[in-house]
Tab-separated table of C-alpha atoms in Angstrom:
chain	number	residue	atom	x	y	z
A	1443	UNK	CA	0.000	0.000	0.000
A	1444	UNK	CA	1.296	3.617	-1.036
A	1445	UNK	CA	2.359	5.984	1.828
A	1446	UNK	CA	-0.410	8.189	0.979
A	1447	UNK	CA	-3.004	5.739	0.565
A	1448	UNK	CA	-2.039	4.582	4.689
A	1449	UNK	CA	-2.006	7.922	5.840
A	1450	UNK	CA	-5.390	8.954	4.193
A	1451	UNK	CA	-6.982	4.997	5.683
A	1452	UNK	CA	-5.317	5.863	8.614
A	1453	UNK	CA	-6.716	9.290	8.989
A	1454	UNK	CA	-10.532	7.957	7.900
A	1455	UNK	CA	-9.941	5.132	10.302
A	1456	UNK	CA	-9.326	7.712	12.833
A	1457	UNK	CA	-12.325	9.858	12.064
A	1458	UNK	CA	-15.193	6.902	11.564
A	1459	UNK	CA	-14.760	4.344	13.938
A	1460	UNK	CA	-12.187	6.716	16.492
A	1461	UNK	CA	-9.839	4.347	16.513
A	1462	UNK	CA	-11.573	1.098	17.254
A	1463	UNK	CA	-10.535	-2.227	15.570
A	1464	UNK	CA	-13.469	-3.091	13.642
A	1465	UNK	CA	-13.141	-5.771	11.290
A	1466	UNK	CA	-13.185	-5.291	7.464
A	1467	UNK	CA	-13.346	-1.303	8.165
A	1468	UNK	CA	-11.936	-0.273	5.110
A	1469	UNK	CA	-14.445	-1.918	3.207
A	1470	UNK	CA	-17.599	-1.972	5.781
A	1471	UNK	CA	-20.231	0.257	4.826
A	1472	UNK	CA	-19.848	3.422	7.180
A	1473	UNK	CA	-23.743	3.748	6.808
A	1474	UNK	CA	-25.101	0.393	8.074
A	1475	UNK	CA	-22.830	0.970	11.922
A	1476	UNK	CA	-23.584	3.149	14.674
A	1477	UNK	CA	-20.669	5.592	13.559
A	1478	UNK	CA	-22.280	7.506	11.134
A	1479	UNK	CA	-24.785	9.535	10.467
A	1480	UNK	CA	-25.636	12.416	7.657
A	1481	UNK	CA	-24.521	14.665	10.662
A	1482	UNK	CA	-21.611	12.973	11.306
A	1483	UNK	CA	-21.063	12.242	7.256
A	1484	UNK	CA	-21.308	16.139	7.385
A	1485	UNK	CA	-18.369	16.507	9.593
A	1486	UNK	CA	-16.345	13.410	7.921
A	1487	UNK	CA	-16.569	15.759	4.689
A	1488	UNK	CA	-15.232	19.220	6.361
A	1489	UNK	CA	-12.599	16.880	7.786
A	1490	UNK	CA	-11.369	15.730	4.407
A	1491	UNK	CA	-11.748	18.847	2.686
A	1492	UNK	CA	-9.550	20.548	5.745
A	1493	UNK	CA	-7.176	17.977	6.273
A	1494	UNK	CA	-5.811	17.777	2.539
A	1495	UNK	CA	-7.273	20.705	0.966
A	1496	UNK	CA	-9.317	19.685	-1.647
A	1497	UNK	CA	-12.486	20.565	-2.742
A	1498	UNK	CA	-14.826	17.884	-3.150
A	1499	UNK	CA	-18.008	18.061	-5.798
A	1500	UNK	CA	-21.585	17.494	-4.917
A	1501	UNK	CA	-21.888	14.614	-7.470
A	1502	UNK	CA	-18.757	12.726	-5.595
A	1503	UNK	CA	-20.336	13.381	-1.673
A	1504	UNK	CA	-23.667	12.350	-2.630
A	1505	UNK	CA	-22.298	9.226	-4.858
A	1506	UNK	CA	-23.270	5.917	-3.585
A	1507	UNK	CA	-19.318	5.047	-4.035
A	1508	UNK	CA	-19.016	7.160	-0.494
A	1509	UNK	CA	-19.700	4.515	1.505
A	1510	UNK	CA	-16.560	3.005	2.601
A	1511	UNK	CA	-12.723	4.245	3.887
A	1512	UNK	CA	-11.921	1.959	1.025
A	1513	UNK	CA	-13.668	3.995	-2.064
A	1514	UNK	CA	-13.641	7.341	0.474
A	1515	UNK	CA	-9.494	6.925	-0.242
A	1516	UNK	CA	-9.507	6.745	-3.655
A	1517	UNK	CA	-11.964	9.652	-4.153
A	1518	UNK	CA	-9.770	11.756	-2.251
A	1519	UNK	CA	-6.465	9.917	-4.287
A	1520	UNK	CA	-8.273	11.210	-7.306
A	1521	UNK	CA	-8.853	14.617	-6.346
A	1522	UNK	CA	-4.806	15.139	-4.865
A	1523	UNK	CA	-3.553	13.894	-8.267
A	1524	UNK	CA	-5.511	16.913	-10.151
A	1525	UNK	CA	-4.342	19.196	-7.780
A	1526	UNK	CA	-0.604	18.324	-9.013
């Protein structure tokens, strides 16, 4: 796994399920535990945005492919390769 890639699971990991081993968590759906909420989704999004300044689009947060650290990482992989 790339540097970035662990730093940006790490960081989700850190966010969503505060540090708790949960099994499968980079590819459990965030939705269907106790951690998240649109609330909390909310907040998960300000997070990213802050943390490695990127702007994401409306069609990306309200994608379906938001569900997991494992597709959240890749969207924001995506978005800090256009910004080089």
């Amino acid at each position: 796994m790339g540097k970035n890639k662990q730093i940006i699971n790490n960081f989700l990991k850190k966010i969503i399920f505060k540090n708790k081993q949960e099994r499968n968590y980079l590819t459990k759906n965030i939705f269907t535990t106790d951690k998240v909420d649109s609330f909390t989704f909310l907040e998960v999004i300000i997070k990213i945005e802050d943390k490695f300044k990127i702007k994401l689009k409306d069609k990306d947060i309200l994608s379906t492919k938001m569900n997991n650290i494992e597709n959240l990482t890749k969207l924001i992989l995506k978005y800090l390769n256009e910004k080089k």
